Coordinates of C-alpha atoms in Angstrom, one line a residue:
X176 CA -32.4 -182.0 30.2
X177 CA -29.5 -179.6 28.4
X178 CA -31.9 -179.1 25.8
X179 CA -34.2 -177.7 28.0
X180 CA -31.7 -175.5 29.8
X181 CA -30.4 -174.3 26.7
X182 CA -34.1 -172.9 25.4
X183 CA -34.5 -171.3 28.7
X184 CA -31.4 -169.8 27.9
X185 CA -32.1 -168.4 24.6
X186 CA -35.9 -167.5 25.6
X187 CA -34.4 -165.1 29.3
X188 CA -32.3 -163.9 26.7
X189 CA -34.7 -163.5 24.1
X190 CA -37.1 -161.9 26.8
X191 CA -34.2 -159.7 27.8
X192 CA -34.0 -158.2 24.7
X193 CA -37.2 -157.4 24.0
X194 CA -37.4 -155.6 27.9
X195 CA -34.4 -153.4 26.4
X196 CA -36.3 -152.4 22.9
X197 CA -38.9 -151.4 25.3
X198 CA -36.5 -149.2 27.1
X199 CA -35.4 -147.4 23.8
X200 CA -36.2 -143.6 23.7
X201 CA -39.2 -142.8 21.5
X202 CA -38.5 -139.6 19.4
X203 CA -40.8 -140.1 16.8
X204 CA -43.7 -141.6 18.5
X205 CA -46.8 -139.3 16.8
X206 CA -50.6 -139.7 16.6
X207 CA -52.2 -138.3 14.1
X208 CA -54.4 -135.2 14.2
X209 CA -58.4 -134.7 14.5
X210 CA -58.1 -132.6 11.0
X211 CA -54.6 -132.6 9.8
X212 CA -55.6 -130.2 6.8
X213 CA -57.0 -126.9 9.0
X214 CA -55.8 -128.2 12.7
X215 CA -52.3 -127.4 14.1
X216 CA -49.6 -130.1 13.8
X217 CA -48.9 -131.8 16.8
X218 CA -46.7 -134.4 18.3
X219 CA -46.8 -136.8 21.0
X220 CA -43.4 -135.5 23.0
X221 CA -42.2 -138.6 24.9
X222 CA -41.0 -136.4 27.6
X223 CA -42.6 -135.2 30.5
X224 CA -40.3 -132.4 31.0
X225 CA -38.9 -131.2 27.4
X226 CA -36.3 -129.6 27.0
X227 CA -35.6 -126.9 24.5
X228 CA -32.1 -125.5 22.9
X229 CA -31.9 -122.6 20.4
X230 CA -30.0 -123.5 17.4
X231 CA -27.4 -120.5 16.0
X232 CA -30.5 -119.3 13.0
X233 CA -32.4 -118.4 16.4
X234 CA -34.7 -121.5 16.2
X235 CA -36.0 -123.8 18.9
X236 CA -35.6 -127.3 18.8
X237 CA -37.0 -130.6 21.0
X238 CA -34.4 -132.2 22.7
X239 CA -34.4 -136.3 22.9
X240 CA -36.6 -137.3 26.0
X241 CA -35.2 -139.7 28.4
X242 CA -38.3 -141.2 28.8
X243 CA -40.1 -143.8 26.8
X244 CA -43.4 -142.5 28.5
X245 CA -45.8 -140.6 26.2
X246 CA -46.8 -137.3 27.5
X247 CA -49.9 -135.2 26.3
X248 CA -50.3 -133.6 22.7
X249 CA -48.4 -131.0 22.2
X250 CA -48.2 -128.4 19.5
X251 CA -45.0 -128.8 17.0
X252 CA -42.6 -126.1 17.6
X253 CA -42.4 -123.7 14.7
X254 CA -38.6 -121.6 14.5
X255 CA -39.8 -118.1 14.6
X256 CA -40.5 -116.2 11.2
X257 CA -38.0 -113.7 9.4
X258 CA -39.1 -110.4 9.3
X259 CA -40.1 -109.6 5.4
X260 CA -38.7 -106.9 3.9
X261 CA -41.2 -105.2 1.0
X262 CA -39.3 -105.6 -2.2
X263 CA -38.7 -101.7 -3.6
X264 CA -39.3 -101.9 -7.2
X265 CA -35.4 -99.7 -8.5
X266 CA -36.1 -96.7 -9.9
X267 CA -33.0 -97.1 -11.8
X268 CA -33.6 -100.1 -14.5
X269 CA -34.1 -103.6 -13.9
X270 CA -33.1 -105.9 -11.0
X271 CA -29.4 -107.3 -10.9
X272 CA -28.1 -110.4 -9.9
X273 CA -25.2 -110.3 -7.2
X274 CA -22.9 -110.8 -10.3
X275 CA -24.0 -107.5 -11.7
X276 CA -26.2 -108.4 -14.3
X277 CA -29.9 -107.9 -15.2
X278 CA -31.8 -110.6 -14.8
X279 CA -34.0 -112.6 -17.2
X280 CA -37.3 -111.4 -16.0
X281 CA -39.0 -114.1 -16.3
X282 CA -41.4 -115.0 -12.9
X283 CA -40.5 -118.2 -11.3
X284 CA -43.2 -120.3 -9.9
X285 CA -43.5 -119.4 -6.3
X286 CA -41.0 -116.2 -6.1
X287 CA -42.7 -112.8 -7.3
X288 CA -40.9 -110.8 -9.7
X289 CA -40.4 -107.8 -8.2
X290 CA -41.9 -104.8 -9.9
X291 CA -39.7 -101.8 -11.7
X292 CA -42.2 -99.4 -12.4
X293 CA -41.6 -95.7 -14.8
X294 CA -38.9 -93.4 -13.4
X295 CA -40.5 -90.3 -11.7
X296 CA -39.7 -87.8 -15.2
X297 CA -37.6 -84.8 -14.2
X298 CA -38.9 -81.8 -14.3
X299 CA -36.8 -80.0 -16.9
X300 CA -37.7 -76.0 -16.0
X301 CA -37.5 -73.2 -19.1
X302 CA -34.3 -70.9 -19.1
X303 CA -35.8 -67.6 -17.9
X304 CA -36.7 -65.2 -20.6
X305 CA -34.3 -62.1 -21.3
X306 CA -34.7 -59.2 -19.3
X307 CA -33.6 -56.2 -21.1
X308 CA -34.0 -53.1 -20.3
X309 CA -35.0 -52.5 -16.3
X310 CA -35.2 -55.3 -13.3
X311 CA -38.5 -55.3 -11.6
X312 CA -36.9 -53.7 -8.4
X313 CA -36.0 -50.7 -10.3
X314 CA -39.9 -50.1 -11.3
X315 CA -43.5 -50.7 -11.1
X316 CA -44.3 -54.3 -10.7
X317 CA -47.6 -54.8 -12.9
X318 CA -50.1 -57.5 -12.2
X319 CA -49.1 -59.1 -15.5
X320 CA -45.9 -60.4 -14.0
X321 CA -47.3 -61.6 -10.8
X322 CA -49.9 -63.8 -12.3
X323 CA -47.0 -64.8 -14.7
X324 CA -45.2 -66.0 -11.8
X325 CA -47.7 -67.5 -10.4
X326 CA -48.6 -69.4 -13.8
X327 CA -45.0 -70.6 -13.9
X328 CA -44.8 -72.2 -10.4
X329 CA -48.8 -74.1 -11.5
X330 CA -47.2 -75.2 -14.3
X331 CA -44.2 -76.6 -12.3
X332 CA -46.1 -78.5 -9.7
X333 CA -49.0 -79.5 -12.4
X334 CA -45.5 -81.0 -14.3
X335 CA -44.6 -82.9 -11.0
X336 CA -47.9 -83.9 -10.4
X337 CA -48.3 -85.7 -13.7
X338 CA -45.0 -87.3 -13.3
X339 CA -45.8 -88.6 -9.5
X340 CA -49.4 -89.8 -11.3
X341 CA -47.4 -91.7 -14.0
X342 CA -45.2 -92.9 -11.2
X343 CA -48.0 -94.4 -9.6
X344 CA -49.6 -96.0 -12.4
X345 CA -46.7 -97.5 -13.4
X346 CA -46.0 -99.2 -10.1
X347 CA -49.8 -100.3 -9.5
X348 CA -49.3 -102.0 -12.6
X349 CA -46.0 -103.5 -11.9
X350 CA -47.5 -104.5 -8.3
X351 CA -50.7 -106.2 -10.1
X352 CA -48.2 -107.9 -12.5
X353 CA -46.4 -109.3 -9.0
X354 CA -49.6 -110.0 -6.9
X355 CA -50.8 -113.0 -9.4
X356 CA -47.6 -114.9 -9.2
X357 CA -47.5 -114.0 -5.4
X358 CA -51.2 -115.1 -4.9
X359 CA -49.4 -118.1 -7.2
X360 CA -46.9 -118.3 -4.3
X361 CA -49.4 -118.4 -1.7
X362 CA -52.0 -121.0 -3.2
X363 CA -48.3 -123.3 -3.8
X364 CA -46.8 -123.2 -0.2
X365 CA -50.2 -124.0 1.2
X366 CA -50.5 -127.1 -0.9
X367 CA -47.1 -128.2 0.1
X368 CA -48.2 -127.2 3.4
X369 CA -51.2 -129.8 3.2
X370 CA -49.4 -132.5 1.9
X371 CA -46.5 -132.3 4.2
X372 CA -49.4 -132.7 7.0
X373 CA -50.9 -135.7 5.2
X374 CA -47.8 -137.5 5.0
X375 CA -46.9 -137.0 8.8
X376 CA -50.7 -138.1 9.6
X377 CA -50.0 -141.0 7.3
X378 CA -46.8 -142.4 9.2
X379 CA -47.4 -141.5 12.5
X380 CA -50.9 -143.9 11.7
X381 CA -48.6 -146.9 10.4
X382 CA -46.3 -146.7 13.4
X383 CA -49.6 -146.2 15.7
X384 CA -51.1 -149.5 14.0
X385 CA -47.7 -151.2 14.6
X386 CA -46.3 -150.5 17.4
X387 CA -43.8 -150.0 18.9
X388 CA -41.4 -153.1 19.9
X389 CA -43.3 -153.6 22.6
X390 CA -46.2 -156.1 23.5
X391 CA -46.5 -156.7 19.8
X392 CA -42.7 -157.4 19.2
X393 CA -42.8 -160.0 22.7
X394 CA -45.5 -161.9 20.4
X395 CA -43.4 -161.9 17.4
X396 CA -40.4 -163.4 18.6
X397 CA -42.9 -166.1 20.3
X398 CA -44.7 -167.0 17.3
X399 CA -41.9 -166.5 14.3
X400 CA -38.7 -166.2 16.2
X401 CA -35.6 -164.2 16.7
X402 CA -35.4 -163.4 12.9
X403 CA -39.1 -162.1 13.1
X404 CA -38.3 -160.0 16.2
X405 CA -35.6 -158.3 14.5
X406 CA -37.3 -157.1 11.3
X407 CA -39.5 -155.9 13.3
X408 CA -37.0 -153.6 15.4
X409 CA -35.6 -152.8 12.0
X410 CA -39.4 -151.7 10.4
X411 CA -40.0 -149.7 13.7
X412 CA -36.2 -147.8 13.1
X413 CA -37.4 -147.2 9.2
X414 CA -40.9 -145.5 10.7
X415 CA -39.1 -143.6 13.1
X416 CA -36.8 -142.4 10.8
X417 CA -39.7 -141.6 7.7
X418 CA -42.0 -139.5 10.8
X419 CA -39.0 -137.6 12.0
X420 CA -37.7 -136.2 7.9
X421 CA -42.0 -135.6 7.7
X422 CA -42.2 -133.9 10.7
X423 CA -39.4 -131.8 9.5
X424 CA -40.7 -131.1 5.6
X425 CA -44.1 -130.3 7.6
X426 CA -42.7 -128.1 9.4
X427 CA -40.4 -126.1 7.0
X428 CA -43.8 -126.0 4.9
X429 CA -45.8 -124.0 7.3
X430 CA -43.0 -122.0 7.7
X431 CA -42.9 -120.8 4.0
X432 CA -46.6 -121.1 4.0
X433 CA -47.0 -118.5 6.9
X434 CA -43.6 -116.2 4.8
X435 CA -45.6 -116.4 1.8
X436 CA -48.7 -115.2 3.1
X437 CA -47.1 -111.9 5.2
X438 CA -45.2 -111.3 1.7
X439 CA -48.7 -111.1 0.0
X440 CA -50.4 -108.9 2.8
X441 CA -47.4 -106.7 2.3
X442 CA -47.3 -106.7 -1.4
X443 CA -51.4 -106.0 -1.1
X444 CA -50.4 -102.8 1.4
X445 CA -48.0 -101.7 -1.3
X446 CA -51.0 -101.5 -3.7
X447 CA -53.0 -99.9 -2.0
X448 CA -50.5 -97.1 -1.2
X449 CA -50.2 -97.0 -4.7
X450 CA -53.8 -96.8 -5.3
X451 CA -53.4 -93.7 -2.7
X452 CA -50.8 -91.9 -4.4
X453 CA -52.4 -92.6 -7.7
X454 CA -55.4 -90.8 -6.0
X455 CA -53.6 -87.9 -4.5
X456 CA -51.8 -87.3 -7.1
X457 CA -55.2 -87.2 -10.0
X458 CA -56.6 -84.7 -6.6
X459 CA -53.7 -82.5 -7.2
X460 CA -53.7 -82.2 -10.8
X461 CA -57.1 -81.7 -10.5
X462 CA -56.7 -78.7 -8.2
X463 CA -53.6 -77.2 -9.8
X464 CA -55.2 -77.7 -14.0
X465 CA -58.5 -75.3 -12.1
X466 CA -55.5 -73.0 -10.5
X467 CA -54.0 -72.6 -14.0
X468 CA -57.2 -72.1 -15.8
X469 CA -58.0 -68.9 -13.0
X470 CA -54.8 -67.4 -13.5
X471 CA -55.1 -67.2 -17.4
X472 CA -58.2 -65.9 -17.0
X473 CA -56.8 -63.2 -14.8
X474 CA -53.8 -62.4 -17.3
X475 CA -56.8 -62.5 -20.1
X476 CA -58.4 -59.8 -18.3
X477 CA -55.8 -57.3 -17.8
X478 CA -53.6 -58.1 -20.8
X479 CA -53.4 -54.7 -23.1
X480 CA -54.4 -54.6 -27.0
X481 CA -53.2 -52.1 -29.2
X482 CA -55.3 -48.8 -29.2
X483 CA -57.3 -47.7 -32.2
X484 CA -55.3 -45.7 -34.6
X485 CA -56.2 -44.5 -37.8
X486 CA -53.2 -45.6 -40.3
X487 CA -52.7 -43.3 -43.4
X488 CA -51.9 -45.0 -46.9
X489 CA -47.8 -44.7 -45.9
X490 CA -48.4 -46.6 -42.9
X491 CA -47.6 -44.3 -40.4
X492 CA -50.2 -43.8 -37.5
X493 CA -52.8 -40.5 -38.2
X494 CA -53.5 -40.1 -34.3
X495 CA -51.2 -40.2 -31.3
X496 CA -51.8 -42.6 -28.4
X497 CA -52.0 -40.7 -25.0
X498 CA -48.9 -40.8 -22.9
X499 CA -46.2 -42.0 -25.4
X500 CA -45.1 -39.1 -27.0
X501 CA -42.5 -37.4 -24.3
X502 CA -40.1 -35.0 -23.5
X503 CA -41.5 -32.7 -26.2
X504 CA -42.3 -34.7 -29.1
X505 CA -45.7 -34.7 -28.9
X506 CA -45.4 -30.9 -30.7
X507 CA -44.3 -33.1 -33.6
X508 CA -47.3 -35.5 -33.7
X509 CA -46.4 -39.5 -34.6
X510 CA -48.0 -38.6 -38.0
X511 CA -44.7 -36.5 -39.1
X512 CA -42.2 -38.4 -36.6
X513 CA -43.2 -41.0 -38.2
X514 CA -43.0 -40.0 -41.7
X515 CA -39.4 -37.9 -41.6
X516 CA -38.1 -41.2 -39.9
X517 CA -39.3 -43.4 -42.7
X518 CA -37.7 -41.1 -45.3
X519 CA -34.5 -40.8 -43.3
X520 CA -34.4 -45.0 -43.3
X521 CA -30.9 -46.4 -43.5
X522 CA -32.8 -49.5 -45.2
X523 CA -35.8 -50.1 -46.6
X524 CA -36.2 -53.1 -43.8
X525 CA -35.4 -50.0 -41.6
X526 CA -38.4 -47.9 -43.0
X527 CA -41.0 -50.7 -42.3
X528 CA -39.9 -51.7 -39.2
X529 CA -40.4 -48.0 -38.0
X530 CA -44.2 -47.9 -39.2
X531 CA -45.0 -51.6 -37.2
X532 CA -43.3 -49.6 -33.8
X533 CA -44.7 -46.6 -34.6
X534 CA -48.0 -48.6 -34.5
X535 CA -46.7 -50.6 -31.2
X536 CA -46.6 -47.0 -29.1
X537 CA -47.9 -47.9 -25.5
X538 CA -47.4 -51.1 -25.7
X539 CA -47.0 -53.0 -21.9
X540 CA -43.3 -53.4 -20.9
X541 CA -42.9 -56.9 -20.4
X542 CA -41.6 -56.9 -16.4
X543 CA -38.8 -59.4 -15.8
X544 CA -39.3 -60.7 -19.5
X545 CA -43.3 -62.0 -18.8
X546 CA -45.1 -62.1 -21.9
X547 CA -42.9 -60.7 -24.1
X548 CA -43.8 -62.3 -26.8
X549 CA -47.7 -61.6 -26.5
X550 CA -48.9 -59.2 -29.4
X551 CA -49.3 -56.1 -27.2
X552 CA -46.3 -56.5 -24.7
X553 CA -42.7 -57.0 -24.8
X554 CA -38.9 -55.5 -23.5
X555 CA -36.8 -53.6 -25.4
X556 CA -34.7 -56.0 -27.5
X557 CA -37.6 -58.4 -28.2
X558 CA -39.4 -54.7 -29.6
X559 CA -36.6 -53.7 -32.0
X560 CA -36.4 -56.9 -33.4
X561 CA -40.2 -58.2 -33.9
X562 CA -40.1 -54.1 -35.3
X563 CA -37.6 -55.9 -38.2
X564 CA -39.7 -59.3 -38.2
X565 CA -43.0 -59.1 -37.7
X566 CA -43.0 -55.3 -39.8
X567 CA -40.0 -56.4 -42.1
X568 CA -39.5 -59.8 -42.9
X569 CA -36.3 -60.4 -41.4
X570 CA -35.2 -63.8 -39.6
X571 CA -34.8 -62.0 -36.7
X572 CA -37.4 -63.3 -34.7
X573 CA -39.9 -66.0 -34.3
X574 CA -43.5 -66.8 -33.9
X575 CA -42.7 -68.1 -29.8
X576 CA -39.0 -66.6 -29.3
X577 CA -37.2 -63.1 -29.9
X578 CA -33.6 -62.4 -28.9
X579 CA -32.3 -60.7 -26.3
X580 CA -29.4 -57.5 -26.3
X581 CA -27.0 -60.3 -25.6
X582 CA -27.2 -61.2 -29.5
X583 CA -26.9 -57.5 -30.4
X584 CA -23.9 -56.4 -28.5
X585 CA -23.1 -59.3 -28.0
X586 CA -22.1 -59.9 -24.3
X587 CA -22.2 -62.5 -22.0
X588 CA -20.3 -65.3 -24.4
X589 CA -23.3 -65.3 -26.7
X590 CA -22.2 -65.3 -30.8
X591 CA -23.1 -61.9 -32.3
X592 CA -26.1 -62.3 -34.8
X593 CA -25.1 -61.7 -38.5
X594 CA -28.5 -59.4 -38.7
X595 CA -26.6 -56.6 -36.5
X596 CA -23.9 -55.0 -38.6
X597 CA -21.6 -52.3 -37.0
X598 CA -22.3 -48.6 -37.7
X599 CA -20.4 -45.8 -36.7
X600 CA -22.1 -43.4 -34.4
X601 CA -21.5 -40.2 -37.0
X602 CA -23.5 -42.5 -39.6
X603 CA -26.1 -43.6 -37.9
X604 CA -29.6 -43.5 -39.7
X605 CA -33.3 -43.7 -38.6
X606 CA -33.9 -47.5 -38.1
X607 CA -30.5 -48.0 -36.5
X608 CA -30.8 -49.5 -32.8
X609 CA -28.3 -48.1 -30.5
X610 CA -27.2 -50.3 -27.3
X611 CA -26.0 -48.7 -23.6
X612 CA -24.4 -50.2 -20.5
X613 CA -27.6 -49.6 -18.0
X614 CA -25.3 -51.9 -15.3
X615 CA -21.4 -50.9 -15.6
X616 CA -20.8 -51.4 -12.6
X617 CA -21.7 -55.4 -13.8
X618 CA -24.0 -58.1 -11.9
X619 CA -26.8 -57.3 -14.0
X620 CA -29.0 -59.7 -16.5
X621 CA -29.6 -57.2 -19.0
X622 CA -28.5 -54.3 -21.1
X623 CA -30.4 -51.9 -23.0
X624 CA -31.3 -51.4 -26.7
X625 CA -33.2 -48.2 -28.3
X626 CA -34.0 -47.6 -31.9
X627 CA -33.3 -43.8 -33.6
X628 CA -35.8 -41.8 -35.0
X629 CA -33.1 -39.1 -36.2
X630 CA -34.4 -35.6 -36.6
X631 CA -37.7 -33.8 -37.4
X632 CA -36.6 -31.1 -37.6
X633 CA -33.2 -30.4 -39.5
X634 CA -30.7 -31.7 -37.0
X635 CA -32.3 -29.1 -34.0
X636 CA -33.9 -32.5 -31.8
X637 CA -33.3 -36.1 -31.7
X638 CA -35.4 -39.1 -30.5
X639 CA -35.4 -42.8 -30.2
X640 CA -38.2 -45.2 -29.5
X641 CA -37.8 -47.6 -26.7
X642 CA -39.6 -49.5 -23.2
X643 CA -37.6 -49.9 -20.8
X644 CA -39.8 -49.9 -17.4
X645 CA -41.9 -52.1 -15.4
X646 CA -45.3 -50.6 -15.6
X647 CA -44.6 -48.3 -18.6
X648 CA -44.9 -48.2 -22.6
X649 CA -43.3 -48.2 -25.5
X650 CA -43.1 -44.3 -26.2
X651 CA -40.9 -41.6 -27.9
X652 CA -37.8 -39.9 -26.1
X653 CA -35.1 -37.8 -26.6
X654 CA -32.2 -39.7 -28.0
X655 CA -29.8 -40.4 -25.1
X656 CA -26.9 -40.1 -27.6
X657 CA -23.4 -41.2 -26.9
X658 CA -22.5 -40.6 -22.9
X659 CA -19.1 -42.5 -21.7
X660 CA -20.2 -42.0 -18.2
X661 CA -23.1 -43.0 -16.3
X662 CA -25.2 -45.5 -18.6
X663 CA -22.3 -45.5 -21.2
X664 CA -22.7 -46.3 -25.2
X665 CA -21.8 -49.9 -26.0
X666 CA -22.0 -49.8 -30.2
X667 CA -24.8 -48.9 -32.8
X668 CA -26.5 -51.7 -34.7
X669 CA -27.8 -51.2 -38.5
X670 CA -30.4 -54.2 -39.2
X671 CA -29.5 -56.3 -42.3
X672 CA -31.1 -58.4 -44.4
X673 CA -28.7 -61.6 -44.6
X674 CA -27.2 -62.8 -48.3
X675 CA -29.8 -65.5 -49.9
X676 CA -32.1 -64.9 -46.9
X677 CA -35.9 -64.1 -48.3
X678 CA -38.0 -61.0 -46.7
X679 CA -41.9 -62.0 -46.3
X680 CA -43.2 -58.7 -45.3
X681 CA -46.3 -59.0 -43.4
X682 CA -48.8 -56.3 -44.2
X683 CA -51.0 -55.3 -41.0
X684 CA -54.1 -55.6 -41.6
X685 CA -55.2 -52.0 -40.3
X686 CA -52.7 -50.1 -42.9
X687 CA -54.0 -52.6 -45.4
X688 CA -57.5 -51.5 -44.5
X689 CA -56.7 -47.7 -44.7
X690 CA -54.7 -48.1 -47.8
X691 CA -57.6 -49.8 -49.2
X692 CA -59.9 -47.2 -48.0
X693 CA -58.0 -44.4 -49.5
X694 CA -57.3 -45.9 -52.4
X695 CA -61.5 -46.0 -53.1
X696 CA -61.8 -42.7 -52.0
X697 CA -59.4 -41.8 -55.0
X698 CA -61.1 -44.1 -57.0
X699 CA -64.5 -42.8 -56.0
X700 CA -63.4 -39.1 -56.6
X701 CA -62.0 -39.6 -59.3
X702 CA -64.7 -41.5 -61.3
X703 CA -67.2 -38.1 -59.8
X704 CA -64.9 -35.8 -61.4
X705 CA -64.5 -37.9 -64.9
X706 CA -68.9 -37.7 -64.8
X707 CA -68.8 -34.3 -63.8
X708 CA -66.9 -33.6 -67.1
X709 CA -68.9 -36.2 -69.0
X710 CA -72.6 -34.1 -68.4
X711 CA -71.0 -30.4 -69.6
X712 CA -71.7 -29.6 -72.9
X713 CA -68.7 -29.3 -75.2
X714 CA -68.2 -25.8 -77.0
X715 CA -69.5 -25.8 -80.4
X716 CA -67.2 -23.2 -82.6
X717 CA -69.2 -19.8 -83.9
X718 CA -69.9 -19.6 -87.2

């Protein structure tokens, strides 16, 4: 009879405990979905009225239900997404690690290396040429400098567009390079994604096919006993425990899954900007390379070429060009201007370079320093000394560059050039370049530089040769002498060759042509008067 009471005992007990496992909240009670690979996840919420709490990142999280009734499906809560910020590739060098230090480089699987494309090159402008002689406010502004201007300011933006296409091309690369391991990324965080779904389908089926503790645990602990009953609780806390850290990975899955796909639609907006900039920027170089080609054609079409002048076998001009004989040398002619200058040379590098300006009479000023190195055009110190380069062989000019009166005086800080030698004013010679304060009252770019002629005419006159004038020539003048007052005299220059430095002296072709010319007319003259002797008959003495 005790026996009996006692298992009725242990079974109300036994039945007890098994009401109470019932009674145990169910927070990881799931079903699994209809197609966990494209479906939402979702979770059977055991409460009726859940509850939600944000967490101090800003996400949401399911409190414990007090229930151990299952409600409907419900759709796991997701903790709202970080904005993404683009990576901007540095325009400075590679990317640093907080420490300071560049990284490695190296991509690593599922984080894109972000991009470092070509620094934008600067846009290194050319000093501005000299501008001896007169600012373009004090005269005539010619065409010549305008389109020069404009030709300049093409050339600028045709620089910046280039460097903003090379900017662009460099990043579209970079960006290409970073969209493979993003797509990488992408195609990664999905698969994660889709196992972290199969694994949550998988448990929440084992606990589904289990149980719970419930009718199936009552029939345990009748057919195998207390023991049984309590593995069983125990296997139902291990399943709980496996669907809960699933639901979580599943969960922080989607959520780099859905990060990793707005970085990619950003990275692929990034590329195509690039692709736009790449575009805009070909479109302007485009327009600006057609803009250039107009305005050469335009400085093509008014630039000046010498006139035609007949050059005698000394070199010096035979005919006067219009307009650049003045202030009463054209009585003289260029022919004997010309001529007496050459024989009243300081040097014979002073004689030549007098024949090459003679030849260079109304040649364009070069306004504000424009083209004053094309063959027709230039200011006055970049005519006095091509006159001793390009007509004497001296080393003081170049093919693309010429000096300015800066060298000559010098002024400004610049070094004198050893070419310029002092001369006193009461020796100056033909040849000799003579240098005046156009500013003294200061703030201007430039001074001015003439070369003397002497005199034609036994000390009565005196002229230079100079340009000094926007819209003018080079021409003949009066000398200007020595004033102290007004545009004051600075110094007199004689041109020297340097010790050791070789003279090439560059015939011009026309003088080489006349001299040629002449020299067969002698030739031909000569020969007719050695026939002419030939067919007399010589004078046979009498006898």
């Amino acid at each position: 009879m005790s026996v009996r009471v006692v298992r009725r005992g242990v079974i109300a007990v036994l039945t007890a405990a098994c009401c109470l496992a019932l009674a145990l909240p169910a927070r990881a009670d799931v079903t699994p979905t209809p197609n966990s690979s494209t479906g939402p996840l979702t979770s059977a919420s055991p409460s009726a009225s859940p509850s939600a709490s944000t967490s101090p990142s800003g996400s949401t999280t399911s409190s414990p239900s007090d229930s151990a009734t299952p409600s409907p499906t419900s759709t796991i809560p997701v903790p709202p997404l970080p904005t993404p910020v683009p990576t901007t590739p540095s325009a400075g060098g590679p990317s640093q690690s907080p420490s300071g230090k560049p990284t490695s480089g190296k991509p690593t699987p599922g984080h894109p290396t972000p991009s470092v494309p070509t620094p934008t090159p600067s846009v290194i402008l050319p000093p501005p040429p000299p501008n001896d002689g007169a600012l373009p406010s004090q005269g005539k502004i010619d065409a010549y400098l305008q389109l020069n201007t404009q030709r300049e300011l093409i050339n600028v933006r045709i620089a910046t567009a280039r460097a903003k296409l090379v900017t662009a091309r460099a990043l579209i690369t970079a960006l290409n390079v970073e969209a493979v391991y993003s797509s990488s990324s992408v195609q990664q965080t999905v698969s994660t994604m889709s196992s972290a779904k199969k694994r949550v389908d998988r448990v929440a089926s084992q606990i589904y096919q289990q149980g719970d503790g419930g009718l199936g645990a009552l029939a345990t602990v009748l057919t195998g006993g207390p023991d049984s009953f309590l593995q069983r609780l125990d296997q139902v806390q291990l399943n709980r425990t496996e669907a809960n850290r699933a639901v979580h990975d599943a969960e922080q899955a989607r959520t780099a899954a859905a990060l990793a796909e707005v970085q990619d639609a950003s990275l692929t907006s990034r590329i195509n900007q690039a692709r736009a900039d790449e575009i805009s920027a070909m479109s302007s170089l485009k327009v600006l390379v057609a803009q250039l080609a107009l305005v050469d054609k335009q400085i093509s079409a008014i630039d000046v070429s010498a006139p035609q002048q007949t050059v005698g076998p000394d070199g010096c001009p035979t005919s006067d060009v219009p307009n650049t004989l003045r202030g009463g040398s054209a009585t003289f002619g260029a022919a004997k201007l010309c001529r007496i200058a050459v024989s009243q040379a300081a040097t014979p590098q002073a004689a030549l370079a007098i024949k090459w300006a003679f030849l260079h009479l109304g040649a364009a000023y070069a306004c504000g320093g424009a083209g004053r190195m094309e063959p027709f055009r230039m200011d006055c110190s970049s005519f006095v000394s091509r006159a001793y380069h390009e007509g004497a062989g001296l080393n003081t000019a170049g093919p693309n560059w010429a000096p300015s009166t800066r060298d000559m005086v010098p002024w400004d800080g610049v070094a004198l050039d050893p070419h310029y030698a002092y001369v006193a004013p009461a020796n100056l010679r033909a040849g000799d370049l003579v240098l005046y304060d156009t500013c003294p009252q200061g703030g201007c770019p430039y001074k001015h530089v003439v070369m003397y002629l002497g005199s034609p005419d036994g000390g009565k006159t005196f002229w230079m040769m100079h340009t000094n004038s926007c819209g003018d020539v080079a021409k003949v003048e009066p000398f200007l002498g020595f004033p102290t007052v007004g545009e004051p005299f600075l110094v007199a220059r004689r041109v020297m060759a340097l010790p050791g430095e070789i003279v090439h002296v560059p015939v011009p072709p026309v003088s080489a042509a006349a001299a040629m010319a002449a020299a067969a007319l002698k030739a031909n003259a000569k020969s007719a008067t050695s026939s002419k002797s030939a067919s007399k008959p010589s004078a046979s003495p009498s006898h």
